[in-house]
PDB file of C-alpha atoms in Angstrom:
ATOM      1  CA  UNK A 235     112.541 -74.063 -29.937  1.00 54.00           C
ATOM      2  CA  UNK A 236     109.194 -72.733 -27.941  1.00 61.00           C
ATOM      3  CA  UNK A 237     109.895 -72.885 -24.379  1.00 62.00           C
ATOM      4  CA  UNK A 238     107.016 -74.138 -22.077  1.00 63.00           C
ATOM      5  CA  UNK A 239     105.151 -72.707 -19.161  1.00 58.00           C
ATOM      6  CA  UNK A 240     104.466 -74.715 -16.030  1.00 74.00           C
ATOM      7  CA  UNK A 241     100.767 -73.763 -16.678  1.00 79.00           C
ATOM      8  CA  UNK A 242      99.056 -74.068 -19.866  1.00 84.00           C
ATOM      9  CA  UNK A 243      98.415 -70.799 -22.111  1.00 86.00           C
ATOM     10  CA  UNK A 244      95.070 -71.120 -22.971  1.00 85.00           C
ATOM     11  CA  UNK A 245      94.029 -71.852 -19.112  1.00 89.00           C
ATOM     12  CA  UNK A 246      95.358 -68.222 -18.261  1.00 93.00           C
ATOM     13  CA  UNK A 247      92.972 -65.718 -17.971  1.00 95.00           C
ATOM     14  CA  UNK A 248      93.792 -62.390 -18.404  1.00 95.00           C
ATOM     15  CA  UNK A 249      92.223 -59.025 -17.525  1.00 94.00           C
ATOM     16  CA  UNK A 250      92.929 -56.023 -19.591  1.00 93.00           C
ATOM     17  CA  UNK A 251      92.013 -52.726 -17.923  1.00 93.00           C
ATOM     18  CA  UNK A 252      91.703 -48.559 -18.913  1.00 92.00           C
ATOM     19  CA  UNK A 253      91.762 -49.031 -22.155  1.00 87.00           C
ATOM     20  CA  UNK A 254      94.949 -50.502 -23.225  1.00 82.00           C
ATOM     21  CA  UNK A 255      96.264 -50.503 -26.774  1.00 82.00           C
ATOM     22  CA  UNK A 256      95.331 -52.919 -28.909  1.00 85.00           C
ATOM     23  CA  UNK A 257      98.150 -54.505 -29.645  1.00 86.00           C
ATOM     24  CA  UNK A 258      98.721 -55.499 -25.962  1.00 83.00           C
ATOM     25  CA  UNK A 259      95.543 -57.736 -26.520  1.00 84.00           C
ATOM     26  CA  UNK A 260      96.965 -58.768 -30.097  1.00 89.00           C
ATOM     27  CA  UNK A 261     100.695 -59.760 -28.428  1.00 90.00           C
ATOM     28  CA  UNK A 262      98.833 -61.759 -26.051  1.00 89.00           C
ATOM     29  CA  UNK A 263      97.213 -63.834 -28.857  1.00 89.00           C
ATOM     30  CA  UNK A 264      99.631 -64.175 -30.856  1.00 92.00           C
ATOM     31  CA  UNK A 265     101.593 -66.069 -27.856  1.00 90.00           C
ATOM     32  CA  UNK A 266      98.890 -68.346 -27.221  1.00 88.00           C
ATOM     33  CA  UNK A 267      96.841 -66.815 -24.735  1.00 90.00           C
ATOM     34  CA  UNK A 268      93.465 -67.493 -25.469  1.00 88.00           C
ATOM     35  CA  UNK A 269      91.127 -66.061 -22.636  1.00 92.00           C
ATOM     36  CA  UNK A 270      91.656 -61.910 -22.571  1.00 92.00           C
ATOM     37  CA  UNK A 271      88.898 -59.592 -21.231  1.00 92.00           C
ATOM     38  CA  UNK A 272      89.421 -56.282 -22.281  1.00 88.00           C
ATOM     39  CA  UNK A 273      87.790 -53.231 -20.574  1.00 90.00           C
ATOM     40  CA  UNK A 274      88.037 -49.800 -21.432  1.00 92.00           C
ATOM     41  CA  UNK A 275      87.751 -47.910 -18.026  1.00 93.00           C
ATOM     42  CA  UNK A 276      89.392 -48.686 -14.641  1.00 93.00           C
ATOM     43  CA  UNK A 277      87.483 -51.003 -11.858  1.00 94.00           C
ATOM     44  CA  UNK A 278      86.118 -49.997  -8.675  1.00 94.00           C
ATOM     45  CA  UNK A 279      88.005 -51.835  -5.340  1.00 95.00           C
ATOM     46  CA  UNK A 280      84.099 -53.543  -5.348  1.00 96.00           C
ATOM     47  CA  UNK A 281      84.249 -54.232  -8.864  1.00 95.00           C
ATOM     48  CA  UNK A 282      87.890 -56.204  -8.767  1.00 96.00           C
ATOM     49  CA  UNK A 283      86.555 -58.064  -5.659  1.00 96.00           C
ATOM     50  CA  UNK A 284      83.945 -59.596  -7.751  1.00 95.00           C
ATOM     51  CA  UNK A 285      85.812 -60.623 -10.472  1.00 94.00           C
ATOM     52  CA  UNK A 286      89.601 -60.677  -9.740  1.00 95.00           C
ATOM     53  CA  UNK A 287      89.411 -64.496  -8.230  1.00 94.00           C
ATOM     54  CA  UNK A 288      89.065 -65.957 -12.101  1.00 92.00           C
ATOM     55  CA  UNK A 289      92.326 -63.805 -13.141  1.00 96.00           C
ATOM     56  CA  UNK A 290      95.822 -64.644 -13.448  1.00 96.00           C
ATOM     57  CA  UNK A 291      97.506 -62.050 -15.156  1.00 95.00           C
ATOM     58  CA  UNK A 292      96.389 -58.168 -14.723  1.00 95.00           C
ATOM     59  CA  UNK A 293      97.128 -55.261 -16.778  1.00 93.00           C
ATOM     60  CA  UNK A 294      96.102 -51.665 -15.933  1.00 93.00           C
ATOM     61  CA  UNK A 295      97.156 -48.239 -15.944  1.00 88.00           C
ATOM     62  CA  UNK A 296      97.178 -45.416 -13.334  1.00 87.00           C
ATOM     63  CA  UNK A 297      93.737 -45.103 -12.359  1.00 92.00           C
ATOM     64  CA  UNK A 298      92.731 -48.874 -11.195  1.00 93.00           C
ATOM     65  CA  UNK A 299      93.705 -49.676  -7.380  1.00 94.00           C
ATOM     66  CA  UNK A 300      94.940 -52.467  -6.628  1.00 96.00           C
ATOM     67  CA  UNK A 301      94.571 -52.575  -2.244  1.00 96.00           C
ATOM     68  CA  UNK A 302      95.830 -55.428  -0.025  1.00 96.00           C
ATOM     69  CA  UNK A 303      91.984 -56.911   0.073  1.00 97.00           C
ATOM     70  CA  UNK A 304      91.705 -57.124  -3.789  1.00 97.00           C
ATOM     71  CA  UNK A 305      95.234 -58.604  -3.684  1.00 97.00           C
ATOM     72  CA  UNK A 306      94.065 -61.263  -0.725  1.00 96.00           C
ATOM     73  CA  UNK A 307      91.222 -62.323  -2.896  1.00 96.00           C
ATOM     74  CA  UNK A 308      92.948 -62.872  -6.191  1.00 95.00           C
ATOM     75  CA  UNK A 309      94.585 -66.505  -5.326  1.00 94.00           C
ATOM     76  CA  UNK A 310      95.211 -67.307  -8.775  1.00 94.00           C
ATOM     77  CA  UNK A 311      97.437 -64.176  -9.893  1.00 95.00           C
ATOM     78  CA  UNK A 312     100.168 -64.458 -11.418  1.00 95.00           C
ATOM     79  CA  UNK A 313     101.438 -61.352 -12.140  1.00 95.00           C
ATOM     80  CA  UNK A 314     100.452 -57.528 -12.680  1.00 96.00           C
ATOM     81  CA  UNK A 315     101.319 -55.334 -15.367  1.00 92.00           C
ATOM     82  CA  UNK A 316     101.355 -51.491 -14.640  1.00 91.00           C
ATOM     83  CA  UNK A 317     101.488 -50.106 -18.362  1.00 85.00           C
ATOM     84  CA  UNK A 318     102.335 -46.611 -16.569  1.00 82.00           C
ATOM     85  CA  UNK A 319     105.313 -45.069 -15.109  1.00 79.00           C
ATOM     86  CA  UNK A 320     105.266 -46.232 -10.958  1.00 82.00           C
ATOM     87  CA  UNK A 321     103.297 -48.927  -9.216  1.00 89.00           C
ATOM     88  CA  UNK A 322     102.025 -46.535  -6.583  1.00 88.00           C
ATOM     89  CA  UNK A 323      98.647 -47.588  -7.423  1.00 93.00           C
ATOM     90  CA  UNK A 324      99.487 -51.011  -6.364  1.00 96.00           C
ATOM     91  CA  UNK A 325     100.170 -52.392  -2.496  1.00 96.00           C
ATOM     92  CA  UNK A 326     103.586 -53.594  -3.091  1.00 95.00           C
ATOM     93  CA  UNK A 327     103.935 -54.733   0.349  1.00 96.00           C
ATOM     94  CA  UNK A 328     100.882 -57.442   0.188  1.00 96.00           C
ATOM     95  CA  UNK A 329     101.729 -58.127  -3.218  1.00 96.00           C
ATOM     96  CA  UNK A 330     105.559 -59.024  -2.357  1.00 95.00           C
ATOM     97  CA  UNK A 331     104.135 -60.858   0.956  1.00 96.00           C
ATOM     98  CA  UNK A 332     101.928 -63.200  -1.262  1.00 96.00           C
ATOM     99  CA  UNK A 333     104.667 -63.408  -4.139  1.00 95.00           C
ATOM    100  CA  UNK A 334     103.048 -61.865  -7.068  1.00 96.00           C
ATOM    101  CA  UNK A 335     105.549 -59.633  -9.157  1.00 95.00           C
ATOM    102  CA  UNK A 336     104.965 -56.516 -10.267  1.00 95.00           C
ATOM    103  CA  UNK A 337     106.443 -54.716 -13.714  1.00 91.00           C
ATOM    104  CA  UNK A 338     105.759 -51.409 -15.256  1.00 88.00           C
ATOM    105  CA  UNK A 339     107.138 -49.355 -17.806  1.00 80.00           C
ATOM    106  CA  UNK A 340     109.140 -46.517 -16.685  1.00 74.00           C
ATOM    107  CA  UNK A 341     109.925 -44.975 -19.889  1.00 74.00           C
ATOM    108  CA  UNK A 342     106.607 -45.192 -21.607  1.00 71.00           C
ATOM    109  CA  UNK A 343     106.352 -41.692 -21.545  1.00 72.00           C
ATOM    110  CA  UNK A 344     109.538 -40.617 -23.010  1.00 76.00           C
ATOM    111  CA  UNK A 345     108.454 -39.582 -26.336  1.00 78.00           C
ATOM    112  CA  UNK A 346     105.720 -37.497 -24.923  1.00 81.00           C
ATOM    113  CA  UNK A 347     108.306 -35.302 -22.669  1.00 82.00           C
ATOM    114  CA  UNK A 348     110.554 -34.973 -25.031  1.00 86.00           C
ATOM    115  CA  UNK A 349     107.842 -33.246 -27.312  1.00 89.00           C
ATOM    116  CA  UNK A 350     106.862 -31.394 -24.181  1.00 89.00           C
ATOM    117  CA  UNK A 351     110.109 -29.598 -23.664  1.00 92.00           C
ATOM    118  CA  UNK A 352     110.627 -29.061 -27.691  1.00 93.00           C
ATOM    119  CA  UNK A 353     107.016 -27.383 -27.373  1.00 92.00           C
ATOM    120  CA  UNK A 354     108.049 -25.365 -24.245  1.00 92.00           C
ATOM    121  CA  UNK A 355     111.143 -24.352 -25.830  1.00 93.00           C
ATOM    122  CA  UNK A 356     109.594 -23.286 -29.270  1.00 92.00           C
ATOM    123  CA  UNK A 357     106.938 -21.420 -26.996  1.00 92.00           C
ATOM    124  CA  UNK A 358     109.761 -19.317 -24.883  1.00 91.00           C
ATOM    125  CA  UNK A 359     111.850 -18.661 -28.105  1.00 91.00           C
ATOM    126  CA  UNK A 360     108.857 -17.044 -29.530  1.00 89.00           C
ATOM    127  CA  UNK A 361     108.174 -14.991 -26.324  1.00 87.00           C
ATOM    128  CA  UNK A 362     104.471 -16.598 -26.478  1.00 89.00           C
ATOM    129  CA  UNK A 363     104.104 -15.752 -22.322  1.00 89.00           C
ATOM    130  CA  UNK A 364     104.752 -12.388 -22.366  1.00 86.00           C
ATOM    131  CA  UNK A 365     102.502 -11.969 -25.727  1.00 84.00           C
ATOM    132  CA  UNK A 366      99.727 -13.894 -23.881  1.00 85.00           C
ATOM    133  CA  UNK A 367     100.523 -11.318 -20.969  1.00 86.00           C
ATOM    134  CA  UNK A 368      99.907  -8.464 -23.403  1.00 83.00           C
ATOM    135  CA  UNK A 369      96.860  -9.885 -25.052  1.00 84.00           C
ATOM    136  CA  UNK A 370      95.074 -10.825 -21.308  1.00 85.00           C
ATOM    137  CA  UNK A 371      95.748  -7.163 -20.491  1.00 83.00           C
ATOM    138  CA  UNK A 372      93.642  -5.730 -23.344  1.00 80.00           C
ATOM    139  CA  UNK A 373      96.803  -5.084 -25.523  1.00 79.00           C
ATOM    140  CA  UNK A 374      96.995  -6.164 -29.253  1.00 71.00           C
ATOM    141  CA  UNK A 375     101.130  -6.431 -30.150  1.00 58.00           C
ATOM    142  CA  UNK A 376     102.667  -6.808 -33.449  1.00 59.00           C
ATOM    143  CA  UNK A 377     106.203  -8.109 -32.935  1.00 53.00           C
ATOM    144  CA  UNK A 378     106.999  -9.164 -36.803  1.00 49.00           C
ATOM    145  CA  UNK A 379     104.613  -7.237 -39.046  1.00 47.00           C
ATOM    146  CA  UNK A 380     105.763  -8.643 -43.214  1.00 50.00           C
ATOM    147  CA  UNK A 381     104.082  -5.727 -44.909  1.00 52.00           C
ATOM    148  CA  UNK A 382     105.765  -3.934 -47.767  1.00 53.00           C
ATOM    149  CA  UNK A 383     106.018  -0.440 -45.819  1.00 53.00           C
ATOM    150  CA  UNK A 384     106.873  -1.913 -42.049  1.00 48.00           C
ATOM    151  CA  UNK A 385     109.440  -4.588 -42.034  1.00 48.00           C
ATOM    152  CA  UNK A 386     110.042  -7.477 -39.861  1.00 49.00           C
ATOM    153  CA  UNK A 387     111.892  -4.950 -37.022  1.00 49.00           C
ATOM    154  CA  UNK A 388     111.673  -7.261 -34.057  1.00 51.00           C
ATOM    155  CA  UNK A 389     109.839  -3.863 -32.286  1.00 50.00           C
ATOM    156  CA  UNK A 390     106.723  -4.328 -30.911  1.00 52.00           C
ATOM    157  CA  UNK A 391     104.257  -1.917 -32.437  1.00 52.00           C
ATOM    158  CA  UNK A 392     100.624  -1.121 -30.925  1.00 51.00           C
ATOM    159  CA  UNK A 393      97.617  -1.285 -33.251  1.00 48.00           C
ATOM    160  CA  UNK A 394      94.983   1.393 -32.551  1.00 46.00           C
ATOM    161  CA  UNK A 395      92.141   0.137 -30.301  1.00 44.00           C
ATOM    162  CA  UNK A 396      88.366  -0.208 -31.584  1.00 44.00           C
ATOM    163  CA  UNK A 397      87.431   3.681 -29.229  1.00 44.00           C
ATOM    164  CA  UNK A 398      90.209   5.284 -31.460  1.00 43.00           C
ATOM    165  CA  UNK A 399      92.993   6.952 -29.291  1.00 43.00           C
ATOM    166  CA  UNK A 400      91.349   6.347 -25.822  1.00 44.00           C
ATOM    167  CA  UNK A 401      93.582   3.134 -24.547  1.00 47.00           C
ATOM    168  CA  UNK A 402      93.946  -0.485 -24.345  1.00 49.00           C
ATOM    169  CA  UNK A 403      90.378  -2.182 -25.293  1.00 44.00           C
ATOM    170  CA  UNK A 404      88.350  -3.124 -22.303  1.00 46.00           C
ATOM    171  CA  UNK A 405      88.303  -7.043 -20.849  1.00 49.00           C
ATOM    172  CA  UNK A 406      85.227  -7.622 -22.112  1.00 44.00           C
ATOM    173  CA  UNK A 407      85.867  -6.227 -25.875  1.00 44.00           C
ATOM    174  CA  UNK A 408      86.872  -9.230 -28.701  1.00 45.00           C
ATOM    175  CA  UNK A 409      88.859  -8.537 -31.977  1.00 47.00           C
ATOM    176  CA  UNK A 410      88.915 -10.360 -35.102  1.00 46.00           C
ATOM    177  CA  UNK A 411      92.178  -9.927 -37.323  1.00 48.00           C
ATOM    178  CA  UNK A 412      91.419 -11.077 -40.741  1.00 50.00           C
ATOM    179  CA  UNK A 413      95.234 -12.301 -42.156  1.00 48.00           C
ATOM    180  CA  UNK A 414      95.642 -12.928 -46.804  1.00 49.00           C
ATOM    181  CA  UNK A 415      97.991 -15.989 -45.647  1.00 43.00           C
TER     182      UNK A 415
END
C-alpha cells in the first residue's frame, strides 16, 4: 500500500549540497522524486538567496549556513536535512517560528570514532609518543630489534649516530634505514 503526500513527488524540488553521497540522490529517486540538484561544495548566504525560493527540501552538511534571511526567503521549504552531527549551522529559532523541521544525524560519525580510539589505543600500546619524542630530539631508538644476535628485549638500544661517538645527530641531519622485510 504506497501512502500519499499532500503534495505531489515530482513537483518537489530538492537541493543537494557539499557533496553528499550518492545514494542520498539515488534514495530520492527511487521514491519518486524527480527534480534533485546536486552540488558538490557548500553555498554562500548570497548564493542560497538566489536560489533557495524554487526549493522545498534542503540537504547539506556542516559548512552551508542557513541564517534567518535565507530562511525568510525560502517560502516553499519544506524541510532541511543536516547530514552532520548538530544543526548549529542552522537558525533554529526562525526556522521553528516559520514551521520548517529540522533533522540530522547524530550518529553518523560513529564508525569513524570508534576507529579513532582503536587507532589511539594501538598508538599508546606501542609507546608511538614517546618514540616520536625520541626521534624529534635527534635520537634513533630500537625498542624490538629481531636479529639473530640481539633479541626482542623490550630495552631500548641507541644506534651510533652518522659523526661516530660525538652525540645525538643534529636537527637538520636525515637517516635512511634500509629494512630485508
Amino acid at each position: 500500500m504506497t501512502k500519499e503526500v499532500s503534495f505531489p513527488k515530482e513537483k518537489i524540488k530538492i537541493l543537494l549540497l557539499e557533496g553528499l553521497h550518492q545514494s542520498a540522490f539515488n534514495e530520492f529517486h527511487k521514491k519518486g522524486y524527480a527534480t534533485i540538484d546536486s552540488y558538490k561544495e557548500a553555498m554562500t548566504e548570497q548564493e542560497l538567496l538566489d536560489c533557495i525560493e524554487n526549493y522545498h527540501i534542503i540537504g547539506i552538511r556542516s559548512k552551508t549556513n542557513l541564517t534567518a534571511a535565507v530562511l525568510e526567503k525560502a517560502k516553499k521549504l519544506m524541510t532541511i536535512g543536516c547530514f552532520c552531527i548538530g544543526t548549529n549551522q542552522v537558525d533554529m529559532a526562525k526556522a521553528t517560528e516559520l514551521g520548517i523541521p529540522v533533522f540530522n544525524s547524530p550518529y553518523s560519525n560513529t564508525r569513524s570514532v570508534a576507529e579513532l580510539i582503536i587507532g589511539n589505543s594501538i598508538m599508546l600500546l606501542r609507546g608511538i609518543p614517546q618514540k616520536n619524542k625520541y626521534m624529534h630530539e635527534g635520537n634513533w631508538q630500537t625498542w624490538f630489534v629481531h636479529t639473530p644476535e640481539r633479541q626482542c628485549s623490550g630495552a631500548p638500544q641507541t644506534l651510533p649516530s652518522a659523526q661516530g661517538s660525538h652525540g645525538p645527530l643534529p636537527q637538520s641531519t636525515s637517516i635512511s634505514v634500509a629494512s630485508d622485510r
